Tab-separated table of C-alpha atoms and ligand atoms in Angstrom:
chain	number	residue	atom	x	y	z
A	1	MET	CA	6.741	-17.536	-30.225
A	2	GLU	CA	6.085	-21.124	-31.232
A	3	PRO	CA	3.876	-21.904	-28.221
A	4	PHE	CA	1.506	-19.201	-29.501
A	5	GLU	CA	0.690	-21.279	-32.616
A	6	ARG	CA	-2.076	-22.934	-30.639
A	7	TYR	CA	-3.852	-19.581	-30.360
A	8	ARG	CA	-3.884	-18.922	-34.129
A	9	ASP	CA	-7.586	-19.713	-34.364
A	10	VAL	CA	-8.741	-18.010	-31.176
A	11	VAL	CA	-6.973	-14.643	-31.355
A	12	ASP	CA	-8.951	-12.126	-33.422
A	13	ASP	CA	-6.010	-10.787	-35.487
A	14	TYR	CA	-3.206	-13.276	-35.090
A	15	ASP	CA	-0.614	-11.356	-37.138
A	16	ALA	CA	-1.205	-8.140	-35.196
A	17	PHE	CA	-1.032	-10.186	-32.002
A	18	LEU	CA	2.375	-11.650	-32.937
A	19	ALA	CA	3.701	-8.274	-34.053
A	20	ALA	CA	2.677	-6.683	-30.744
A	21	CYS	CA	4.332	-9.499	-28.814
A	22	GLU	CA	7.618	-8.666	-30.553
A	23	ARG	CA	7.573	-5.049	-29.385
A	24	GLY	CA	8.961	-3.827	-26.065
A	25	LEU	CA	6.692	-2.270	-23.503
A	26	PRO	CA	7.049	1.207	-22.022
A	27	MET	CA	7.360	1.396	-18.228
A	28	ALA	CA	4.212	2.498	-16.423
A	29	VAL	CA	3.624	3.709	-12.878
A	30	ARG	CA	0.565	3.776	-10.658
A	31	VAL	CA	-0.102	6.823	-8.514
A	32	ASN	CA	-0.198	6.009	-4.785
A	33	THR	CA	-3.302	8.017	-4.009
A	34	LEU	CA	-2.632	7.677	-0.281
A	35	ARG	CA	0.124	10.179	-0.828
A	36	ALA	CA	-0.394	12.255	-3.953
A	37	THR	CA	-2.815	13.068	-6.750
A	38	PRO	CA	-2.110	12.187	-10.391
A	39	ASP	CA	-1.620	15.925	-11.074
A	40	GLU	CA	0.999	16.184	-8.337
A	41	VAL	CA	2.853	13.146	-9.650
A	42	VAL	CA	2.819	14.547	-13.183
A	43	ALA	CA	4.088	17.896	-11.865
A	44	ALA	CA	6.861	16.176	-9.871
A	45	PHE	CA	8.029	14.209	-12.918
A	46	GLU	CA	7.891	17.284	-15.130
A	47	ALA	CA	9.928	19.258	-12.601
A	48	GLU	CA	12.654	16.667	-13.181
A	49	GLY	CA	12.340	17.061	-16.938
A	50	VAL	CA	10.411	13.819	-17.441
A	51	ASP	CA	7.365	13.979	-19.736
A	52	VAL	CA	4.363	11.948	-18.664
A	53	GLU	CA	1.571	10.383	-20.664
A	54	ARG	CA	-1.734	9.484	-19.044
A	55	VAL	CA	-3.619	6.355	-20.076
A	56	ASP	CA	-7.241	7.045	-20.926
A	57	TRP	CA	-8.952	4.164	-19.104
A	58	HIS	CA	-7.457	4.625	-15.635
A	59	PRO	CA	-6.798	7.980	-13.920
A	60	HIS	CA	-4.001	6.582	-11.730
A	61	VAL	CA	-1.856	4.940	-14.398
A	62	LEU	CA	0.856	7.107	-15.950
A	63	VAL	CA	3.613	6.434	-18.446
A	64	PRO	CA	6.669	8.570	-17.613
A	65	ASP	CA	9.204	8.963	-20.395
A	66	THR	CA	12.241	7.609	-18.515
A	67	ASP	CA	14.104	4.306	-18.293
A	68	SER	CA	14.677	4.671	-14.568
A	69	PRO	CA	11.517	5.868	-12.805
A	70	GLY	CA	13.056	4.274	-9.688
A	71	SER	CA	15.501	7.116	-9.208
A	72	THR	CA	13.040	10.002	-9.350
A	73	TRP	CA	11.438	11.952	-6.516
A	74	PRO	CA	7.902	10.602	-7.062
A	75	THR	CA	9.175	7.047	-6.582
A	76	TYR	CA	11.466	7.863	-3.661
A	77	HIS	CA	8.575	9.503	-1.865
A	78	GLY	CA	6.193	6.636	-2.540
A	79	TRP	CA	3.953	8.843	-4.683
A	80	ALA	CA	4.299	6.425	-7.583
A	81	HIS	CA	4.897	2.702	-7.949
A	82	GLY	CA	6.244	0.952	-11.053
A	83	GLN	CA	3.409	-1.253	-12.286
A	84	GLU	CA	2.431	-2.477	-15.721
A	85	GLU	CA	-0.716	-0.966	-17.181
A	86	VAL	CA	-2.748	-4.208	-17.363
A	87	SER	CA	-1.687	-5.064	-13.826
A	88	ALA	CA	-4.026	-2.292	-12.654
A	89	ILE	CA	-7.062	-4.201	-13.983
A	90	PRO	CA	-7.779	-6.792	-11.249
A	91	ALA	CA	-7.866	-4.469	-8.230
A	92	THR	CA	-10.006	-2.051	-10.224
A	93	VAL	CA	-12.474	-4.855	-10.991
A	94	LEU	CA	-12.437	-6.123	-7.388
A	95	ASP	CA	-13.314	-2.591	-6.217
A	96	PRO	CA	-12.598	-2.986	-2.466
A	97	GLN	CA	-14.176	-0.433	-0.123
A	98	PRO	CA	-12.709	1.299	2.942
A	99	GLY	CA	-13.193	-0.818	6.070
A	100	GLU	CA	-13.619	-4.160	4.315
A	101	ARG	CA	-11.682	-7.389	4.905
A	102	VAL	CA	-9.786	-8.390	1.795
A	103	TRP	CA	-7.520	-11.346	1.029
A	104	ASP	CA	-4.806	-11.059	-1.591
A	105	ALA	CA	-4.016	-14.759	-1.964
A	106	CYS	CA	-0.910	-14.532	-4.186
A	107	ALA	CA	0.321	-11.112	-3.280
A	108	ALA	CA	4.069	-10.772	-3.770
A	109	PRO	CA	5.654	-8.401	-4.684
A	110	GLY	CA	2.624	-6.379	-3.703
A	111	SER	CA	1.766	-4.151	-6.658
A	112	LYS	CA	-1.867	-5.093	-6.376
A	113	THR	CA	-1.844	-5.311	-2.571
A	114	THR	CA	-0.798	-1.684	-2.338
A	115	GLN	CA	-3.346	-0.724	-4.979
A	116	LEU	CA	-6.110	-2.457	-3.003
A	117	SER	CA	-5.051	-0.637	0.172
A	118	ALA	CA	-5.007	2.700	-1.606
A	119	MET	CA	-8.503	2.087	-2.976
A	120	MET	CA	-9.577	1.353	0.616
A	121	ASN	CA	-7.970	4.596	1.765
A	122	ASP	CA	-5.769	2.472	4.051
A	123	GLU	CA	-8.842	1.549	6.137
A	124	GLY	CA	-9.972	-2.021	6.855
A	125	THR	CA	-7.680	-5.018	6.506
A	126	VAL	CA	-5.836	-6.487	3.538
A	127	VAL	CA	-4.295	-9.886	4.218
A	128	ALA	CA	-1.407	-10.196	1.781
A	129	ASN	CA	-0.303	-13.795	1.416
A	130	ASP	CA	2.342	-15.564	-0.626
A	131	ASN	CA	4.017	-18.938	-0.258
A	132	ASN	CA	7.399	-17.531	-1.260
A	133	LEU	CA	9.170	-15.866	1.659
A	134	GLY	CA	11.793	-14.171	-0.520
A	135	ARG	CA	9.118	-12.530	-2.636
A	136	LEU	CA	7.316	-11.467	0.537
A	137	SER	CA	10.293	-9.371	1.534
A	138	ALA	CA	9.863	-7.452	-1.730
A	139	LEU	CA	6.214	-6.998	-0.810
A	140	ARG	CA	7.137	-5.686	2.633
A	141	PHE	CA	9.538	-3.226	1.048
A	142	ASN	CA	6.681	-1.919	-1.116
A	143	THR	CA	4.067	-1.620	1.628
A	144	GLU	CA	6.591	0.233	3.798
A	145	ARG	CA	7.743	2.578	1.046
A	146	LEU	CA	4.188	3.361	-0.014
A	147	GLY	CA	3.123	3.837	3.624
A	148	VAL	CA	0.374	1.228	3.525
A	149	THR	CA	-0.586	0.424	7.126
A	150	ASN	CA	-3.659	-1.803	6.738
A	151	THR	CA	-1.908	-4.948	5.476
A	152	VAL	CA	-1.223	-8.159	7.358
A	153	VAL	CA	1.418	-10.316	5.683
A	154	THR	CA	1.170	-14.119	5.821
A	155	ASN	CA	3.364	-16.881	4.397
A	156	GLN	CA	1.071	-19.799	3.594
A	157	ASP	CA	0.165	-22.077	0.730
A	158	ALA	CA	-3.039	-20.404	-0.421
A	159	ARG	CA	-4.563	-23.791	-1.332
A	160	ASN	CA	-5.078	-24.619	2.318
A	161	PHE	CA	-4.965	-21.135	3.752
A	162	SER	CA	-5.697	-21.107	7.483
A	163	LEU	CA	-7.816	-18.358	9.040
A	164	LYS	CA	-6.633	-19.271	12.542
A	165	PRO	CA	-4.199	-16.351	12.895
A	166	PHE	CA	-7.128	-13.892	12.584
A	167	GLN	CA	-9.419	-15.480	15.126
A	168	ASP	CA	-9.930	-14.635	18.749
A	169	GLU	CA	-10.485	-17.668	20.978
A	170	ASP	CA	-14.263	-17.482	20.633
A	171	GLU	CA	-14.289	-16.983	16.849
A	172	ASP	CA	-14.456	-19.452	13.971
A	173	ASP	CA	-13.778	-19.254	10.231
A	174	GLU	CA	-17.091	-17.581	9.405
A	175	ASP	CA	-16.405	-14.742	11.816
A	176	VAL	CA	-13.296	-13.755	9.925
A	177	ALA	CA	-14.417	-14.545	6.339
A	178	PHE	CA	-13.501	-12.003	3.672
A	179	ASP	CA	-15.645	-9.467	1.828
A	180	ARG	CA	-13.419	-9.677	-1.242
A	181	VAL	CA	-10.572	-11.825	-2.467
A	182	LEU	CA	-8.033	-11.335	-5.217
A	183	VAL	CA	-6.462	-14.431	-6.762
A	184	ASP	CA	-3.708	-13.075	-8.994
A	185	ALA	CA	-2.509	-16.554	-9.698
A	186	PRO	CA	0.939	-17.943	-10.454
A	187	CYS	CA	0.857	-18.764	-14.176
A	188	SER	CA	2.892	-19.518	-17.274
A	189	CYS	CA	3.241	-15.749	-17.890
A	190	GLU	CA	2.787	-15.858	-21.665
A	191	GLY	CA	1.323	-12.357	-21.593
A	192	THR	CA	4.537	-10.858	-20.173
A	193	ILE	CA	6.489	-11.655	-23.361
A	194	ARG	CA	6.880	-7.958	-24.229
A	195	LYS	CA	8.589	-7.328	-20.896
A	196	ASN	CA	10.459	-10.624	-20.611
A	197	PRO	CA	11.425	-11.805	-24.098
A	198	ASP	CA	12.499	-15.140	-22.601
A	199	ALA	CA	9.104	-15.765	-20.969
A	200	LEU	CA	8.432	-18.666	-23.334
A	201	ASP	CA	11.849	-20.321	-23.108
A	202	ASN	CA	10.741	-23.016	-20.705
A	203	TRP	CA	7.177	-23.281	-21.931
A	204	ASN	CA	5.674	-26.748	-22.056
A	205	LEU	CA	2.181	-28.123	-21.752
A	206	GLY	CA	3.125	-30.191	-18.711
A	207	HIS	CA	3.987	-27.034	-16.810
A	208	VAL	CA	0.745	-25.411	-17.883
A	209	GLU	CA	-1.251	-28.384	-16.574
A	210	GLN	CA	0.720	-28.396	-13.350
A	211	VAL	CA	0.236	-24.718	-12.588
A	212	ALA	CA	-3.455	-25.055	-13.568
A	213	SER	CA	-3.928	-27.574	-10.797
A	214	VAL	CA	-2.414	-25.114	-8.281
A	215	GLN	CA	-4.687	-22.359	-9.623
A	216	LYS	CA	-7.774	-24.529	-9.144
A	217	GLY	CA	-6.775	-25.268	-5.552
A	218	ILE	CA	-6.198	-21.598	-4.754
A	219	LEU	CA	-9.434	-20.389	-6.364
A	220	ARG	CA	-11.460	-23.062	-4.539
A	221	ARG	CA	-9.969	-21.977	-1.219
A	222	ALA	CA	-10.771	-18.363	-2.121
A	223	VAL	CA	-14.457	-19.251	-2.496
A	224	GLN	CA	-14.429	-21.090	0.827
A	225	VAL	CA	-13.076	-18.139	2.803
A	226	THR	CA	-15.305	-15.495	1.183
A	227	LYS	CA	-18.636	-14.445	2.707
A	228	PRO	CA	-21.772	-15.373	0.757
A	229	GLY	CA	-22.410	-12.443	-1.574
A	230	GLY	CA	-18.722	-11.592	-1.544
A	231	THR	CA	-16.625	-10.899	-4.631
A	232	ILE	CA	-13.564	-12.670	-6.007
A	233	VAL	CA	-11.354	-11.626	-8.896
A	234	TYR	CA	-9.312	-14.278	-10.641
A	235	SER	CA	-6.526	-13.013	-12.893
A	236	THR	CA	-3.483	-14.279	-14.758
A	237	CYS	CA	-1.002	-12.785	-17.175
A	238	THR	CA	-1.293	-15.720	-19.542
A	239	PHE	CA	-3.341	-16.765	-22.571
A	240	ALA	CA	-3.527	-20.535	-21.976
A	241	PRO	CA	-7.222	-21.489	-21.573
A	242	GLU	CA	-6.126	-24.356	-19.313
A	243	GLU	CA	-5.074	-21.693	-16.771
A	244	ASN	CA	-8.025	-19.408	-17.325
A	245	GLU	CA	-11.447	-20.599	-18.514
A	246	ALA	CA	-10.718	-24.234	-17.532
A	247	VAL	CA	-9.910	-23.126	-13.963
A	248	LEU	CA	-13.193	-21.195	-13.771
A	249	ASP	CA	-15.076	-24.149	-15.256
A	250	HIS	CA	-13.640	-26.454	-12.613
A	251	VAL	CA	-14.424	-24.162	-9.688
A	252	LEU	CA	-17.948	-23.434	-10.992
A	253	ALA	CA	-18.621	-27.161	-10.806
A	254	GLU	CA	-17.163	-27.598	-7.333
A	255	GLU	CA	-18.041	-24.484	-5.316
A	256	PRO	CA	-21.048	-22.151	-4.766
A	257	VAL	CA	-19.962	-19.355	-7.074
A	258	GLU	CA	-20.895	-17.571	-10.330
A	259	VAL	CA	-18.811	-15.786	-12.924
A	260	VAL	CA	-20.373	-12.352	-13.433
A	261	ASP	CA	-20.061	-9.608	-16.028
A	262	TYR	CA	-18.298	-6.290	-15.409
A	263	ASP	CA	-17.248	-3.194	-17.320
A	264	LEU	CA	-13.733	-2.971	-18.648
A	265	PRO	CA	-13.007	0.258	-20.516
A	266	LEU	CA	-10.150	-1.334	-22.456
A	267	GLU	CA	-10.426	-3.203	-25.730
A	268	HIS	CA	-10.829	-6.923	-24.963
A	269	VAL	CA	-12.613	-10.102	-26.006
A	270	ASP	CA	-14.827	-12.450	-24.004
A	271	GLY	CA	-13.615	-15.606	-22.312
A	272	LEU	CA	-13.586	-18.701	-24.551
A	273	THR	CA	-16.236	-21.401	-24.265
A	274	GLU	CA	-14.223	-23.800	-26.396
A	275	PHE	CA	-10.578	-24.583	-26.956
A	276	GLU	CA	-9.192	-27.521	-28.898
A	277	SER	CA	-11.336	-30.460	-27.788
A	278	ASP	CA	-12.568	-28.863	-24.536
A	279	SER	CA	-15.651	-26.827	-23.804
A	280	TYR	CA	-16.357	-24.688	-20.767
A	281	ASP	CA	-19.333	-23.443	-18.769
A	282	PRO	CA	-21.030	-20.606	-20.737
A	283	GLN	CA	-20.587	-18.242	-17.749
A	284	VAL	CA	-16.898	-17.942	-18.622
A	285	THR	CA	-17.822	-15.559	-21.462
A	286	ASN	CA	-18.154	-12.958	-18.670
A	287	ALA	CA	-14.398	-13.178	-18.167
A	288	LYS	CA	-12.269	-10.858	-20.294
A	289	ARG	CA	-9.128	-11.414	-22.341
A	290	VAL	CA	-6.864	-8.504	-23.132
A	291	TYR	CA	-4.397	-9.214	-25.940
A	292	PRO	CA	-1.234	-7.165	-26.463
A	293	HIS	CA	-2.385	-5.773	-29.825
A	294	HIS	CA	-5.696	-4.528	-28.410
A	295	ASN	CA	-4.391	-1.599	-26.385
A	296	ASP	CA	-0.633	-1.891	-26.893
A	297	THR	CA	-0.153	-3.441	-23.432
A	298	GLY	CA	0.842	-6.794	-21.952
A	299	GLY	CA	-1.597	-9.694	-22.133
A	300	PHE	CA	-4.061	-10.336	-19.332
A	301	PHE	CA	-7.049	-12.414	-18.232
A	302	THR	CA	-9.530	-11.265	-15.590
A	303	ALA	CA	-12.708	-12.871	-14.248
A	304	LYS	CA	-15.067	-11.526	-11.610
A	305	LEU	CA	-16.888	-14.049	-9.430
A	306	GLU	CA	-19.639	-13.810	-6.854
A	307	VAL	CA	-20.042	-16.276	-4.036
A	308	THR	CA	-23.626	-17.511	-3.733
A	309	ALA	CA	-25.218	-18.833	-0.537
A	310	GLU	CA	-24.698	-22.587	-0.238
B	1	MET	CA	12.528	-3.845	40.205
B	2	SER	CA	9.721	-5.049	42.443
B	3	GLU	CA	7.103	-3.903	39.937
B	4	ASN	CA	8.788	-5.848	37.175
B	5	ASP	CA	8.735	-9.067	39.153
B	6	GLN	CA	5.150	-9.753	38.084
B	7	LEU	CA	5.754	-8.865	34.443
B	8	GLU	CA	6.233	-11.389	31.654
B	9	ALA	CA	9.181	-11.391	29.295
B	10	ASN	CA	8.707	-10.164	25.719
B	11	ASP	CA	7.967	-12.909	23.166
B	12	GLY	CA	9.770	-11.870	19.983
B	13	GLN	CA	7.776	-14.226	17.774
B	14	GLN	CA	4.331	-12.703	18.139
B	15	PHE	CA	2.609	-9.361	17.683
B	16	ASP	CA	1.415	-7.862	20.961
B	17	ARG	CA	-0.667	-4.729	21.114
B	18	LEU	CA	0.920	-1.961	23.157
B	19	PRO	CA	-0.869	-1.308	26.465
B	20	GLU	CA	-2.646	2.041	26.757
B	21	THR	CA	-0.715	3.202	29.817
B	22	ALA	CA	1.954	1.974	32.221
B	23	ALA	CA	-0.805	0.757	34.571
B	24	ASP	CA	-1.959	-1.709	31.866
B	25	ARG	CA	1.496	-3.040	31.167
B	26	GLU	CA	1.945	-6.810	31.411
B	27	VAL	CA	5.240	-7.268	29.614
B	28	GLU	CA	8.464	-5.921	30.990
B	29	GLY	CA	9.934	-2.857	29.304
B	30	ARG	CA	7.159	-2.569	26.726
B	31	ALA	CA	6.380	0.922	25.464
B	32	THR	CA	2.823	2.174	25.967
B	33	ARG	CA	0.504	3.795	23.459
B	34	GLU	CA	0.438	6.879	25.630
B	35	ALA	CA	4.228	7.138	25.641
B	36	VAL	CA	4.414	6.640	21.866
B	37	LEU	CA	1.856	9.392	21.212
B	38	ASP	CA	3.650	11.701	23.661
B	39	TRP	CA	6.956	11.023	21.969
B	40	TRP	CA	5.711	12.011	18.478
B	41	ASP	CA	3.978	15.020	19.955
B	42	GLU	CA	6.984	16.213	21.939
B	43	ARG	CA	9.665	15.542	19.338
B	44	PHE	CA	7.820	16.430	16.133
B	45	GLY	CA	4.654	18.178	17.223
B	46	VAL	CA	2.522	15.463	15.620
B	47	ASP	CA	-0.918	15.715	17.144
B	48	PRO	CA	-2.036	12.439	18.809
B	49	SER	CA	-5.286	12.553	16.819
B	50	VAL	CA	-3.245	11.718	13.694
B	51	PHE	CA	-2.985	8.170	15.050
B	52	GLU	CA	-6.638	7.876	16.037
B	53	ASN	CA	-7.274	5.016	13.594
B	54	HIS	CA	-4.019	3.196	14.235
B	55	SER	CA	-2.935	0.667	16.825
B	56	PHE	CA	0.660	-0.014	17.862
B	57	TRP	CA	2.191	-3.467	18.213
B	58	GLU	CA	5.499	-4.872	19.359
B	59	LYS	CA	7.166	-7.785	17.628
B	60	GLY	CA	10.839	-8.356	18.153
B	61	ALA	CA	12.344	-6.601	21.153
B	62	GLY	CA	11.659	-2.891	20.917
B	63	LYS	CA	10.338	-2.925	17.356
B	64	VAL	CA	7.018	-1.091	17.290
B	65	TRP	CA	4.661	-1.407	14.287
B	66	VAL	CA	1.796	0.864	13.261
B	67	PHE	CA	-1.307	-0.888	11.971
B	68	ALA	CA	-4.695	0.312	10.718
B	69	GLY	CA	-6.450	-3.053	10.447
B	70	ASP	CA	-7.921	-5.653	12.747
B	71	LEU	CA	-6.078	-8.514	14.481
B	72	PRO	CA	-6.458	-10.508	17.687
B	73	ASP	CA	-4.057	-9.722	20.509
B	74	PRO	CA	-1.634	-11.458	20.549
B	75	THR	CA	-1.263	-12.535	16.906
B	76	ARG	CA	1.002	-15.401	15.903
B	77	ASP	CA	1.945	-16.774	12.506
B	78	VAL	CA	1.932	-13.518	10.574
B	79	GLU	CA	5.011	-11.880	9.068
B	80	ALA	CA	3.952	-8.270	9.342
B	81	ALA	CA	1.131	-6.056	10.583
B	82	GLY	CA	1.208	-2.609	8.997
B	83	ILE	CA	4.673	-1.042	8.811
B	84	THR	CA	7.620	-0.711	11.166
B	85	PHE	CA	7.302	2.548	13.018
B	86	LEU	CA	9.556	3.186	15.984
B	87	ARG	CA	12.523	1.577	17.689
B	88	THR	CA	11.998	1.543	21.469
B	89	ARG	CA	13.768	-0.190	24.390
B	90	GLN	CA	16.767	2.079	23.898
B	91	GLU	CA	17.708	5.445	25.371
B	92	HIS	CA	16.775	7.481	22.310
B	93	TRP	CA	13.712	6.198	20.499
B	94	LYS	CA	14.122	6.275	16.743
B	95	PRO	CA	11.410	6.505	14.076
B	96	THR	CA	11.811	4.525	10.853
B	97	THR	CA	12.315	6.206	7.484
B	98	ASP	CA	8.992	4.801	6.295
B	99	ALA	CA	7.173	6.094	9.370
B	100	ALA	CA	8.721	9.537	8.873
B	101	GLN	CA	7.566	9.546	5.262
B	102	ARG	CA	4.082	8.297	6.198
B	103	PHE	CA	3.439	10.608	9.155
B	104	GLY	CA	6.082	13.338	8.786
B	105	ARG	CA	3.731	15.649	6.912
B	106	HIS	CA	2.050	16.272	10.252
B	107	ALA	CA	5.320	17.303	11.915
B	108	THR	CA	5.391	20.905	13.116
B	109	LYS	CA	8.830	20.943	14.734
B	110	ASN	CA	12.307	19.482	14.341
B	111	THR	CA	11.890	19.417	10.588
B	112	ILE	CA	14.758	20.850	8.534
B	113	VAL	CA	14.079	22.368	5.126
B	114	LEU	CA	16.625	21.190	2.553
B	115	ASP	CA	17.250	22.572	-0.912
B	116	ASP	CA	17.382	20.235	-3.895
B	117	ALA	CA	21.116	19.518	-3.719
B	118	GLU	CA	20.977	18.882	0.031
B	119	ALA	CA	17.963	16.605	-0.401
B	120	LYS	CA	19.780	14.564	-3.037
B	121	ARG	CA	22.784	14.174	-0.759
B	122	PHE	CA	20.516	13.084	2.062
B	123	VAL	CA	18.755	10.327	0.104
B	124	ALA	CA	22.089	9.118	-1.275
B	125	GLY	CA	22.921	8.366	2.360
B	126	ASP	CA	25.561	11.094	2.738
B	127	ASP	CA	26.155	13.106	5.920
B	128	GLN	CA	26.501	16.868	5.467
B	129	ASP	CA	27.511	19.977	7.385
B	130	LEU	CA	24.503	22.163	7.936
B	131	GLU	CA	23.693	25.228	10.036
B	132	TRP	CA	20.524	24.789	12.015
B	133	ASP	CA	19.651	26.074	15.453
B	134	GLY	CA	17.135	23.479	16.582
B	135	ASP	CA	17.263	20.671	19.093
B	136	TRP	CA	19.926	18.041	18.571
B	137	GLY	CA	18.553	14.562	17.983
B	138	TYR	CA	16.354	12.895	15.390
B	139	VAL	CA	14.917	15.250	12.798
B	140	VAL	CA	12.721	15.009	9.722
B	141	PRO	CA	14.316	16.768	6.742
B	142	VAL	CA	11.777	18.011	4.198
B	143	HIS	CA	12.050	19.489	0.705
B	144	ASP	CA	9.765	20.924	-1.929
B	145	VAL	CA	8.159	18.483	-4.361
B	146	ALA	CA	5.436	19.819	-6.642
B	147	GLY	CA	4.600	22.502	-4.086
B	148	ARG	CA	4.516	20.196	-1.072
B	149	GLN	CA	6.997	20.138	1.823
B	150	GLU	CA	7.652	16.430	1.616
B	151	PRO	CA	9.425	14.477	4.413
B	152	LEU	CA	12.546	12.669	3.199
B	153	GLY	CA	13.016	10.308	6.127
B	154	VAL	CA	14.938	10.510	9.374
B	155	GLY	CA	18.140	12.392	10.059
B	156	LEU	CA	20.286	12.714	13.131
B	157	TYR	CA	21.373	16.292	13.814
B	158	VAL	CA	24.415	16.730	16.088
B	159	TYR	CA	27.468	19.040	16.082
B	160	ASP	CA	26.296	21.091	13.071
B	161	GLU	CA	26.045	17.973	10.987
B	162	LEU	CA	23.020	16.247	9.454
B	163	LYS	CA	23.534	12.513	9.335
B	164	SER	CA	21.359	10.572	6.928
B	165	MET	CA	19.585	7.601	8.504
B	166	VAL	CA	18.124	6.419	5.193
B	167	PRO	CA	18.722	2.646	5.162
B	168	LYS	CA	20.855	1.199	2.345
B	169	GLY	CA	17.883	-0.343	0.598
B	170	ARG	CA	16.069	2.980	0.388
B	171	GLN	CA	19.041	5.123	-0.657
B	172	ARG	CA	18.804	6.492	-4.204
B	173	ASP	CA	20.750	8.578	-6.650
B	174	VAL	CA	17.963	10.908	-7.668
C	401	SAM	C1	1.481	-13.321	-10.529
C	401	SAM	S1	2.412	-13.427	-9.056
C	401	SAM	C2	1.583	-12.256	-8.003
C	401	SAM	C3	1.852	-10.791	-8.299
C	401	SAM	C4	1.263	-9.859	-7.269
C	401	SAM	N1	-0.178	-10.090	-7.139
C	401	SAM	C5	1.513	-8.401	-7.550
C	401	SAM	O1	0.623	-7.733	-8.084
C	401	SAM	O2	2.591	-7.886	-7.220
C	401	SAM	C6	1.948	-14.979	-8.367
C	401	SAM	C7	2.464	-15.261	-6.966
C	401	SAM	O3	1.900	-16.469	-6.494
C	401	SAM	C8	2.786	-17.047	-5.581
C	401	SAM	N2	2.374	-18.444	-5.373
C	401	SAM	C9	2.622	-19.541	-6.153
C	401	SAM	N3	2.045	-20.632	-5.632
C	401	SAM	C10	1.389	-20.234	-4.501
C	401	SAM	C11	0.608	-20.912	-3.512
C	401	SAM	N4	0.358	-22.228	-3.605
C	401	SAM	N5	0.129	-20.208	-2.475
C	401	SAM	C12	0.370	-18.868	-2.374
C	401	SAM	N6	1.085	-18.179	-3.292
C	401	SAM	C13	1.592	-18.860	-4.340
C	401	SAM	C14	4.136	-16.827	-6.221
C	401	SAM	O4	5.172	-16.878	-5.244
C	401	SAM	C15	3.980	-15.439	-6.844
C	401	SAM	O5	4.497	-14.451	-5.999
């Protein structure tokens, strides 16, 4: 937990934070509403003798009392998908609508892709991209099992994502721009410590800086391929401000975009305007940090952005 | 033969939308939308209107995908469009497990109701002896989950035996 020392002064209750990070995390599932209602999923688990708890902030997130939700009927039938509670935040904030064009820039293994599609009632198009082909096969397995038919899967570096595959001969980039984009960025994963106790083993500041530069490139490209007025959600499962507020600060300076406020019915704190010797654009206070001790979950960072006209 | 002389060969690297009918066909041996809808209707009694908002695409010889979104025709440089749906270009067309689970709720024939033990055997990938007096061929076994008759995937019913077609990666010990 040594890397967390640098957050001693920014986390509201540092001791509670550390204590929460030491605890394991119960398995959660998300209901695939394309196939079943939360009540049906609860009934199916209970029929197998598995008790289910509901979380109060999201009607589709359930915590079944079993170590192997994978070998139950609700999972086999694609009624439920194993997904951490906080992982349901970004798609919920992005709020995609049926019929829209959505880009999931860093999509594998597809937990959020399939959530986006379900929110869109499987109507419209979700382009699910990842630069890692092996992880994309896990994503394909999930879209197939959950019966999601509105996804297109691409294997590109999101930093210079090409829209060519989606264009007819007489179309250009603007014709196929997206209504909404999710950037669930690769990150140093500090917030997954409760799930992966070795998440910090290879932590070093050099890696944080390196991944931050990738994040900036991906978020900039996201702004460029989103329609004016369109919405972007930027999320990570890490605490490092270099990968969160600093990325927003950079993109705010470079691209026509604003960081906007949103409702999050989970305990959280605002994005930081200062860390160590750095300060960030005041808009980043609209971003939200969820710490493990707040709601007894993993850690998470989520910002909502709106693309302005150039 | 003579008709096929003007037809192109299938390009396994790109997604091509299925032609509406045989008259629109430009690629040799390609299934048509009409034939695909007829097949689901005839074999499983799935009404064609179920697929109203879906298009069908071929990538890889005979592999037909079902897709709800928007793409140019043909599409190159994408890994997937929707989900795999039906294996064509062979004597007996075969639906995928995922397609059967996605669309099997609309099936009105050639479904076989399994009890809990039979359903578990089926998803473990085991074949089983079973009395059933329907049409031999591909079937959609269903079982009761929380009050729904839920499709388990695809089976092959021949000689009083139900063979499980659940692929290795989807088999489970429930
Ligand atoms: C946090 S994970 C995404 C999790 C996923 N959104 C989900 O909910 O299942 C980040 C992903 O970004 C991918 N990635 C890393 N660098 C990338 C890049 N330059 N372009 C596209 N994807 C990238 C990684 O392969 C990884 O799958």
